[in-house]
XYZ file of C-alpha atoms in Angstrom:
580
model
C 110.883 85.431 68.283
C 114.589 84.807 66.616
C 117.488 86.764 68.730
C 117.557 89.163 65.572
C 113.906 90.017 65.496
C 113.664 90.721 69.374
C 116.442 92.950 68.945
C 115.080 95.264 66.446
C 112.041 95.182 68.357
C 113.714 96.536 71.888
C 115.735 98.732 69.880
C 112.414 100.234 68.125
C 110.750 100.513 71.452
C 113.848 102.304 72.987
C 114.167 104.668 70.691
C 110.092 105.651 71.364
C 110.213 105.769 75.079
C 109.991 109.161 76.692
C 111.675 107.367 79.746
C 115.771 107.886 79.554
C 116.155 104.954 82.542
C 113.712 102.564 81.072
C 115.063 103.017 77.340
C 118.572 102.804 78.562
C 117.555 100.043 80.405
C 116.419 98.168 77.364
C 119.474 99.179 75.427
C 121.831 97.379 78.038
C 119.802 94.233 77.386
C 119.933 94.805 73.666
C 124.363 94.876 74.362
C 124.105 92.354 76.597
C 122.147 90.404 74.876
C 120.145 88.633 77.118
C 117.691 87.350 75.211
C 116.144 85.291 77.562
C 114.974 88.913 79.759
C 113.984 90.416 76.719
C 111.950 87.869 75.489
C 109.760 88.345 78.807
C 109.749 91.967 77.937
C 109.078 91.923 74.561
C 107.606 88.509 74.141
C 104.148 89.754 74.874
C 102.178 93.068 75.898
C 100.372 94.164 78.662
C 97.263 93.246 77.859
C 94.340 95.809 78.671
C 91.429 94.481 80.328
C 88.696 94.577 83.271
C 91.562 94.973 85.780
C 93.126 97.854 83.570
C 96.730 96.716 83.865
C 99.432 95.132 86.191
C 102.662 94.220 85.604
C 106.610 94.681 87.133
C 107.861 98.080 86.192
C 110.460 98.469 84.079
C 111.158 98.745 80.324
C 109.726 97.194 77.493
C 105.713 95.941 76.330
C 105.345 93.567 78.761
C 106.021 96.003 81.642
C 104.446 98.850 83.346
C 106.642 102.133 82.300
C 105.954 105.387 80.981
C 105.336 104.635 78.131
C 102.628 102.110 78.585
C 100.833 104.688 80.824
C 100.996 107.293 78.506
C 100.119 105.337 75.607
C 97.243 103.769 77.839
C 95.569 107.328 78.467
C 95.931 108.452 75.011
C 93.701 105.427 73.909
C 91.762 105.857 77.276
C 91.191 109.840 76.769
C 90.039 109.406 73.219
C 87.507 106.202 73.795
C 85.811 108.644 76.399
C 85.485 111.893 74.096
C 84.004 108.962 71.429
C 81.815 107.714 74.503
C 81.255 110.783 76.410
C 79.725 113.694 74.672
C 80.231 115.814 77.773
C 83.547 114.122 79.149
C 85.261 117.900 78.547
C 83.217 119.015 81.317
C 83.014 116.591 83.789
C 86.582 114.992 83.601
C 88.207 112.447 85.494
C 89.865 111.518 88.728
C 93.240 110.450 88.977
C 94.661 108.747 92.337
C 97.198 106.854 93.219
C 99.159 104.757 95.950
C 102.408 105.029 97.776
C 104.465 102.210 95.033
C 107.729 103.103 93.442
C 106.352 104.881 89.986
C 102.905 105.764 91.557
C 103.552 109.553 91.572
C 105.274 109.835 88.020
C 102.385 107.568 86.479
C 99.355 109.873 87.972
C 101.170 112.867 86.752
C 101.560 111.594 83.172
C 97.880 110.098 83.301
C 96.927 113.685 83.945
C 99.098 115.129 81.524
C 97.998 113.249 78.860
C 94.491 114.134 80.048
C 95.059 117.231 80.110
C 96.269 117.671 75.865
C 93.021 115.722 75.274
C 91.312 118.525 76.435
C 89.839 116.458 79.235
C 90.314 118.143 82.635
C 92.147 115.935 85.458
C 90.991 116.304 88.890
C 94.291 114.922 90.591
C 94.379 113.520 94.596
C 97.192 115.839 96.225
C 98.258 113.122 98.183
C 97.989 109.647 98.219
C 94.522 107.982 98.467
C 93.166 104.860 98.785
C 91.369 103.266 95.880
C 87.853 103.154 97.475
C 88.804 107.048 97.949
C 89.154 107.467 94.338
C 85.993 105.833 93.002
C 83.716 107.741 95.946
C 85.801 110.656 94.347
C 84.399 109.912 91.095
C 80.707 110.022 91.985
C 80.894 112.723 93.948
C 82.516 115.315 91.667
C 80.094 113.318 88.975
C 83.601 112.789 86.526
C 83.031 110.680 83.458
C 85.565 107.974 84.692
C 88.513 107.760 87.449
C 92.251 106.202 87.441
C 93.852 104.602 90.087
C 97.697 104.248 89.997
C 97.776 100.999 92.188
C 99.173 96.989 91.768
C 97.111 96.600 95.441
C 98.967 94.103 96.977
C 101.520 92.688 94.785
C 105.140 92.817 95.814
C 106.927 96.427 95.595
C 108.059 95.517 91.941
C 104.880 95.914 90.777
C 102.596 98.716 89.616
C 99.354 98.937 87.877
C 96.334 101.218 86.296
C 93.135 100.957 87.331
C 90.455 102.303 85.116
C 86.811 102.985 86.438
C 83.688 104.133 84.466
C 81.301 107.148 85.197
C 78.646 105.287 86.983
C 81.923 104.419 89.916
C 82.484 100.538 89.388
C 84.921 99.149 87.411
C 84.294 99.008 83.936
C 83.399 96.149 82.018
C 82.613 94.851 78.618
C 82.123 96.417 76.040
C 84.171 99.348 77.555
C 87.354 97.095 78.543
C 87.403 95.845 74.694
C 87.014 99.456 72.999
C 89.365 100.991 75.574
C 91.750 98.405 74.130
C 91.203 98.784 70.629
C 91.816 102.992 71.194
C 95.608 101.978 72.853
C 96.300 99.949 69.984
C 95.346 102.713 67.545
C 97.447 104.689 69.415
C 101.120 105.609 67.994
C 104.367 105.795 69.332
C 104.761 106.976 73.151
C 106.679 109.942 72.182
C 104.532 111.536 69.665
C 101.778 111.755 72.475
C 101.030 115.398 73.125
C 101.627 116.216 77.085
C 100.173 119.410 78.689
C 102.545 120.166 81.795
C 100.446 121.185 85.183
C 101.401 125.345 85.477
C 99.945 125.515 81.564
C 96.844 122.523 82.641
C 95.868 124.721 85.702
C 95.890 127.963 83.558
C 93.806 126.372 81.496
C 91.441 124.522 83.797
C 92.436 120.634 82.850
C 94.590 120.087 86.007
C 92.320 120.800 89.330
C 92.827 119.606 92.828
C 90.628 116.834 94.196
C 88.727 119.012 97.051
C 90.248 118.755 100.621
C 86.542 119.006 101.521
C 85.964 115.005 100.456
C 87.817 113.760 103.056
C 84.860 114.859 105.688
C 82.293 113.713 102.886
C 83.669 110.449 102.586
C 84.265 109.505 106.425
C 80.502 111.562 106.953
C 78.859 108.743 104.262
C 80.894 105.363 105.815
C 80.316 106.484 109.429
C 76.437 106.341 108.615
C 76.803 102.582 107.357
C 77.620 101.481 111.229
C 74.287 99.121 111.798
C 74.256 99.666 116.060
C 77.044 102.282 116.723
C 78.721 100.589 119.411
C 82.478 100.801 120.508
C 82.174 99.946 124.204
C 85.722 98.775 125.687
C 86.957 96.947 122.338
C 90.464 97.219 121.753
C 91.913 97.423 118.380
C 95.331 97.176 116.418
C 95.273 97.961 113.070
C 98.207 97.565 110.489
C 98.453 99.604 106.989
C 100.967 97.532 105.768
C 102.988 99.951 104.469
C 99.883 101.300 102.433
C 97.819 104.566 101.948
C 94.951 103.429 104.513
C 96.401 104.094 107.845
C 95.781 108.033 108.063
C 91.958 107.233 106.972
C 91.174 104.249 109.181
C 92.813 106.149 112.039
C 90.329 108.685 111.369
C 87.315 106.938 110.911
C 87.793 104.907 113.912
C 88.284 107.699 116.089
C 85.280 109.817 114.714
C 83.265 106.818 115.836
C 84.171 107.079 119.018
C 86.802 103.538 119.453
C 89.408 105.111 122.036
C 91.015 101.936 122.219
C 93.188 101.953 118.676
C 96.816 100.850 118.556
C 98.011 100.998 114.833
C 101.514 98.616 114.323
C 104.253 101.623 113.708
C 106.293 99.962 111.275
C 103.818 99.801 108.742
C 101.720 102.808 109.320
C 102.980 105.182 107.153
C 103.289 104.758 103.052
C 106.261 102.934 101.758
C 106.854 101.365 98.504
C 109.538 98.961 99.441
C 107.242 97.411 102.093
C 110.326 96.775 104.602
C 108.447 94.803 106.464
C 106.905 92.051 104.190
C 107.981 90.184 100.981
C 104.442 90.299 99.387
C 102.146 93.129 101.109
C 99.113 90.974 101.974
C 97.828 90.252 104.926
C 97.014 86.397 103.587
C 100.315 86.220 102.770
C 102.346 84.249 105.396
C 104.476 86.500 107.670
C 102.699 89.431 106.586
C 100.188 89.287 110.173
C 103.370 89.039 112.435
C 103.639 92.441 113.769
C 100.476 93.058 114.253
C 99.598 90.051 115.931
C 102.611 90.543 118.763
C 101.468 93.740 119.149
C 98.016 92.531 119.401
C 99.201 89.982 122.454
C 101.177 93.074 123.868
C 98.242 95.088 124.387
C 95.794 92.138 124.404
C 93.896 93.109 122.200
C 90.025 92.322 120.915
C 91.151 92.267 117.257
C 93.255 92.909 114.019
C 92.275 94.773 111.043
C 94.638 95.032 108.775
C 94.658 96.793 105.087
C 96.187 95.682 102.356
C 98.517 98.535 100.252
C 95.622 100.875 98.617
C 93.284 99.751 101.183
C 90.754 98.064 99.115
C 90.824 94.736 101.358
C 90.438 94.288 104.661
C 91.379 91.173 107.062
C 90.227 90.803 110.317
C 91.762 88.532 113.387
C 89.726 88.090 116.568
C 90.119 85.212 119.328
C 88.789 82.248 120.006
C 87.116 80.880 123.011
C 90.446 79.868 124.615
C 91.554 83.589 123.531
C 94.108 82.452 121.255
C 94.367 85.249 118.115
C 92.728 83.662 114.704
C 92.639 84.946 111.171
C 89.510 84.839 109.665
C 89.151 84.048 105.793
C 87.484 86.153 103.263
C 84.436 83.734 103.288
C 84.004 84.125 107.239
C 84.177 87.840 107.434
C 81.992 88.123 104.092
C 79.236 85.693 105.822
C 80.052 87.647 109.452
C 79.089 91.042 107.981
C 76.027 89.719 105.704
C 73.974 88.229 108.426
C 75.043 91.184 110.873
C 73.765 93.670 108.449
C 70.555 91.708 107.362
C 69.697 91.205 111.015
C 71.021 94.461 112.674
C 70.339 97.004 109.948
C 67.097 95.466 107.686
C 65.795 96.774 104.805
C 63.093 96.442 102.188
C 63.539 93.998 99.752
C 67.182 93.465 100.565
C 70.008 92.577 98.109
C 73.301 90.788 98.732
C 76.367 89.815 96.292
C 78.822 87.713 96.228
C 81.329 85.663 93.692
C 81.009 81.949 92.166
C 84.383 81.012 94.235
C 83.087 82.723 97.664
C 81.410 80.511 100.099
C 77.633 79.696 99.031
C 77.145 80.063 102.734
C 75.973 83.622 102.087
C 72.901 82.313 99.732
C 71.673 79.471 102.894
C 71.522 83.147 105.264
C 69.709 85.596 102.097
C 66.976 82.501 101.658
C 66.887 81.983 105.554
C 66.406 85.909 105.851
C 64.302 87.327 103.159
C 66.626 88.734 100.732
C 68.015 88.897 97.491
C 70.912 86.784 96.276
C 72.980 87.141 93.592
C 76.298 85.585 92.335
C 78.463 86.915 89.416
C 81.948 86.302 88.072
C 85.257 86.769 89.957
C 85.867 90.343 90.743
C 84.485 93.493 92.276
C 83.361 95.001 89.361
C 80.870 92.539 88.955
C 79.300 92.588 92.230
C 79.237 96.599 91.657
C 77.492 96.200 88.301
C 75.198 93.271 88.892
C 74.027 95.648 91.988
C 73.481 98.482 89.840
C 72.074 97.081 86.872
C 69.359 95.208 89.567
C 68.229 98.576 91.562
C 65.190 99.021 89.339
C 63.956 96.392 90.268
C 63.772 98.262 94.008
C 65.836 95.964 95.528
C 68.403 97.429 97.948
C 72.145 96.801 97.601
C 73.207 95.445 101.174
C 76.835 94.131 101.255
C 78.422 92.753 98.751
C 81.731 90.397 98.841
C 84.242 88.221 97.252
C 86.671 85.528 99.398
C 89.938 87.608 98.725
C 89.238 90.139 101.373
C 87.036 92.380 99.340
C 84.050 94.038 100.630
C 81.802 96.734 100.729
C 78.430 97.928 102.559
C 76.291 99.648 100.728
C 76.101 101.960 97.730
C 79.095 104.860 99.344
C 81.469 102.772 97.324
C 80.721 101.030 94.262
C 83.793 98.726 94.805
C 85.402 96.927 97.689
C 86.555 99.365 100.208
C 88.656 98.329 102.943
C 88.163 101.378 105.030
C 84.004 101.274 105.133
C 84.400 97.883 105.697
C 86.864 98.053 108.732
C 84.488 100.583 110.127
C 80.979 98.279 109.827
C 83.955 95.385 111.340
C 84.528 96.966 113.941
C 80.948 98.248 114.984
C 80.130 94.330 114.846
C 83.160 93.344 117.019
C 82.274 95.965 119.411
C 78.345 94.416 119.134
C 79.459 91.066 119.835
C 82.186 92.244 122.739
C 78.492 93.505 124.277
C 76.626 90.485 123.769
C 79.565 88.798 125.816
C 80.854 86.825 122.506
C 83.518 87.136 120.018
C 83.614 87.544 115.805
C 84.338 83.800 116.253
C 82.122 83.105 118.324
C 79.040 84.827 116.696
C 80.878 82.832 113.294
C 79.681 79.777 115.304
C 76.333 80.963 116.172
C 75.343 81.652 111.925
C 76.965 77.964 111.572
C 74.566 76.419 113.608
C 71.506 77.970 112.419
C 72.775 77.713 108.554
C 75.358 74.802 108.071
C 79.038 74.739 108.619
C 80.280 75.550 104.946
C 84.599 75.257 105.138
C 87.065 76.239 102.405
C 90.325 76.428 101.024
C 92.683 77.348 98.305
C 95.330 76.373 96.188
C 97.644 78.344 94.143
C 100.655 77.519 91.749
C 102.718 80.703 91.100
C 103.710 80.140 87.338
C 105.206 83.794 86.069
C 106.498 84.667 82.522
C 105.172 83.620 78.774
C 105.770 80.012 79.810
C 104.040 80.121 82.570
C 101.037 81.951 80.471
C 101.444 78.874 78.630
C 101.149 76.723 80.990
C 98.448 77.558 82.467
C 96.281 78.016 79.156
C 97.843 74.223 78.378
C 96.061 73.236 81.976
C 92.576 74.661 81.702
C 92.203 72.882 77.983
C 93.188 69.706 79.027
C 90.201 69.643 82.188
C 87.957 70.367 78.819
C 89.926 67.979 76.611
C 89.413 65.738 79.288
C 86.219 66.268 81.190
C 86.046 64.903 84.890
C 83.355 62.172 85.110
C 83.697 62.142 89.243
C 86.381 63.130 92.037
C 87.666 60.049 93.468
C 84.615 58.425 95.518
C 82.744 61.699 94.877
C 80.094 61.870 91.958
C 79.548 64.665 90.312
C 76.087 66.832 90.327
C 77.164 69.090 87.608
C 79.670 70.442 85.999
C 80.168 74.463 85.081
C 81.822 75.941 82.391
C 81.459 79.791 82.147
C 84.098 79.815 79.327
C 81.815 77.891 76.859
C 78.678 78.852 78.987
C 77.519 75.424 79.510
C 75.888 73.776 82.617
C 75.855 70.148 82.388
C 74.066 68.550 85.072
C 72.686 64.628 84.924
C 73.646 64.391 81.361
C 71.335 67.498 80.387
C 73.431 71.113 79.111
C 71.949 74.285 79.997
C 73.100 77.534 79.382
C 75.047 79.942 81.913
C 73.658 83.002 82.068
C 76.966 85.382 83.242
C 79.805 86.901 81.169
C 82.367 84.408 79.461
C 85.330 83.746 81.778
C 87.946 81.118 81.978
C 86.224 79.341 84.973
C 85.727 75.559 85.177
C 83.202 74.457 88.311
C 82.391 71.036 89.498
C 79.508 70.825 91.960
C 79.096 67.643 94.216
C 76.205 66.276 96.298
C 75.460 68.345 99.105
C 76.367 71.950 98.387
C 80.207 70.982 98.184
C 82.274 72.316 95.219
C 85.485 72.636 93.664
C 86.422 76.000 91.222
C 89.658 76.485 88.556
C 90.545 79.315 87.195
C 93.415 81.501 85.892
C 94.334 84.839 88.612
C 93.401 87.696 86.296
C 96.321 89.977 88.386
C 98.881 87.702 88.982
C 100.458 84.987 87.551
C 98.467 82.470 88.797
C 96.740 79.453 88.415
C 93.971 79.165 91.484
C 91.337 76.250 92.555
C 89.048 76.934 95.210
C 87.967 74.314 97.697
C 84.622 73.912 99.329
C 82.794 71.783 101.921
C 79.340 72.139 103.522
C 79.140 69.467 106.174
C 76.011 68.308 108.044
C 76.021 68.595 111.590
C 74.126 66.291 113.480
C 71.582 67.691 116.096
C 73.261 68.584 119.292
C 76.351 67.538 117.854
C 79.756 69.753 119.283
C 80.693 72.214 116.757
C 84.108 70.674 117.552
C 83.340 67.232 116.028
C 81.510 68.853 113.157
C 84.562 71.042 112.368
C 87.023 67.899 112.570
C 84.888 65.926 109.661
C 84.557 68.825 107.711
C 88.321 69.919 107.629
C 89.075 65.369 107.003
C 86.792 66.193 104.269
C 88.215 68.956 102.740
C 91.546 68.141 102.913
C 90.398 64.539 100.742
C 88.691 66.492 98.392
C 91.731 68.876 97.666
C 94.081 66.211 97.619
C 91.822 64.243 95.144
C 91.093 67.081 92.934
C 95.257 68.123 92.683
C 96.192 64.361 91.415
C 93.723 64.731 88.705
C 95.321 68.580 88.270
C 98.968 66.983 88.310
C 97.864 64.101 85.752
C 96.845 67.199 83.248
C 99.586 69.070 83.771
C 99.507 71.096 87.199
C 103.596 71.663 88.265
């Protein structure tokens, strides 16, 4: 866009935001004329889609502000009176985090809601997001918000959108909620209906204080044997919304032994403690695990901001502290559930870049297994759309801490989860094991699968552009092996294609910019684009043989040799097409 253009188009979108600081904001650019800053602002949009949106605050399209929330629930309010005949009666949720903006957003969600003639039943306080969508089913609204960027740095904020049935919506609904904002006009000609007039009228009503006992009543009955005995326990919030509700839960199940890490108990939307509030993040785990040698304790649970994810640390055999990934807690809470708390016809869900170590345990024990795209909402949905079948939803789980037991939540939900985590701990403390040692135990009986990940940070419209440029030149340029590696197939869910020994098949899931290679032996390598974050992200995995009565030790060596070849091969090929 020419310096002359991009000014008229800030100066447009200044003069229709209801936001004095955001508009002034853009105006200072405008003098200043740094074109290069608003050319990220106003080079692109926010674009509306599964994930709702995400994006730094501040002013402009390509930023979360007022008036891309208000404009959002216009076209959001009026897709669900087209969708919903009854959405005047049942409403919708609205809750939100502890981030900078969080408040303001939720009230102007609710506002908006509230001119639309569709009542807002609005969290008090801060809630986590798993909070929000049992919220929704409970009070049976015809969709819920969550005010949330989970665990992106503090300049972030974001809108989560979920649909009556509790998940996360998905096509067609992303695509027609989209279409509404677009058809929506300027920010400041949206009618607002402030709270004393909404409450007179019925369209602004308190989320009950009475859910709080439903919800903890409904994720204390997932616990599979109900143990606590002597474990000990830190816990960190991480500056989020989760500590007041784990703390809770915990102690309602009877654990006596729970230190929470001070500094980052209570809700804070600088995060003081940590550059980039997850607990994956390097750094993030530091003062929980010192407090954790301090009191010597069993394990770490940790939430991330909104307390959708959960990571878990336990110790070793030599009782050194050790984080687990996504895949190992995932496969650690599958086979605990199938084997501690069996079902009928049993169903569990994970993600084509989680470990497939999950499938080798459902086929071992009788159940049901099911992959779907990256995300939550498609683990939700797949569940829901198979229960008529009478299969019943177990655990579900995707490698980037999500997880959730059962149907109390359809979508990950880091509190449940640290519950059911720490009923198993407290299992295994009584068996006279570990979490890593009971890890070891599955691995022997169904293969040592090992991952990893890579990701290249690449923010902005040219780094947009960069990473489109990457994923067509792997299909411009097909892989024919990976180094010494052939290859057994090759996956494309973009194009839908499986080709496999020179044959194509078709994919059967949702179009998504994924490209999958899978080698001999159950090893594979994933690519995709981060739909949150500015990211470009392969996935690594390795299922190595162990030999019978081999050390786990030796097994684990190979396996990581191999790994790390199989990365390294796979990033030259990357780098040769474009990877920074």
């Amino acid at each position: 866009m020419d310096h002359e253009r991009l000014a008229a188009v800030a100066a447009a979108w200044a003069d229709g935001d209801p936001d004095v600081q955001t508009a002034s904001e853009v105006r200072a650019l405008i003098a200043a004329q740094n074109w290069k800053e608003l050319e990220e602002r106003f080079g692109a949009s926010l674009e509306f889609g599964t994930a709702g949106l995400r994006g730094t605050l501040g002013g402009g399209t390509n930023r979360m502000n007022l008036a891309v929330v208000r404009r959002t629930s216009a076209g959001l309010a009026r897709y669900l009176k087209a969708q919903v005949p009854d959405v005047a009666k049942r409403g919708v949720v609205i809750g939100r985090d502890g981030r900078h903006m969080s408040l303001e957003f939720a009230r102007e969600t609710a506002m908006v809601f509230a001119a639309e003639g569709i009542p807002a039943h609005v969290f008090v306080d801060v809630s986590p997001t798993p909070v929000t969508a049992f919220a929704l089913s409970r009070l049976d609204a015809a969709a819920a918000v969550m005010v949330t960027a989970s665990h992106n740095p503090p300049e972030y904020n974001g809108y989560k959108v979920y649909w009556g049935n509790g998940a996360q919506i998905v096509p067609p609904h992303d695509g027609g909620i989209a279409q509404a904002i677009d058809a929506v006009g300027p920010a400041k000609a949206i009618a607002l209906l402030d709270e004393p007039t909404a409450r007179s009228r019925g369209l602004w009503k308190d989320v009950p204080a009475s859910l709080e006992g439903e919800y903890l009543e409904a994720i204390l009955a997932l616990r599979p044997t109900k143990q606590t005995g002597a474990l000990s326990i830190v816990y960190t919030a991480m500056h989020g919304v989760g500590g007041r509700w784990v703390l809770a839960a915990l102690k309602a199940a009877g654990f006596t032994r729970v230190t929470p890490v001070p500094q980052q108990q209570e809700p804070d939307g600088d995060f003081p403690t940590v550059r980039f509030p997850n607990p994956e993040e390097k750094g993030a785990m530091d003062l929980s695990t010192a407090l954790a040698e301090q009191v010597q304790a069993d394990v770490v649970l940790a939430n991330d901001p909104d307390a959708d994810r959960l990571a878990v640390m336990a110790r070793d055999a030599q009782g050194s502290l050790r984080m687990l990934t996504g895949n190992e807690v995932g496969v650690l809470l599958g086979h605990y559930l199938l084997t501690q708390a069996p079902v009928p016809s049993p169903l569990v869900v994970t993600t084509i870049v989680s470990s497939a170590q999950l499938k080798a345990i459902a086929a071992a024990k009788g159940a049901r297994f099911e992959e779907t795209l990256t995300g939550f909402k498609w683990i939700a949905n797949r569940a829901m759309e198979l229960q008529p079948q009478g299969v019943r939803f177990v655990m579900g789980y995707e490698e980037a801490l999500g997880y959730t037991v059962g149907t109390v939540v359809r979508d990950k939900d880091g509190v449940g989860s640290a519950l059911v985590a720490a009923d198993m701990a407290a299992w295994c403390k009584a068996r006279g094991t570990t979490l890593l040692g009971y890890l070891e135990e599955i691995q022997r009986e169904h293969g040592l699968f090992v991952a990893s990940q890579f990701n290249a940070t690449l923010p902005g419209t040219s780094g947009a552009a960069q990473i489109k440029a990457l994923m067509e030149a792997f299909r411009a340029r097909p892989l024919t092996t990976l180094g010494a590696w052939s290859l057994e197939a090759t996956n494309d869910y973009q194009a839908q294609t499986r080709v496999a020994k020179g044959a194509t098949s078709k994919l059967t899931l949702p179009k998504s910019n994924v490209l999958a290679w899978e080698l001999a032996g159950g090893s594979r390598v994933t690519l995709r684009p981060s739909g949150t974050e500015p990211k470009i992200k392969v996935y690594f995995e390795w299922r190595e043989a162990l030999q019978p009565g081999e050390a786990m030790s030796g097994a684990k060596a190979r396996a990581a040799q191999h790994l790390a070849a199989l990365e390294q091969t796979f990033l030259a090929l990357a780098r040769e097409r474009g990877l920074p």
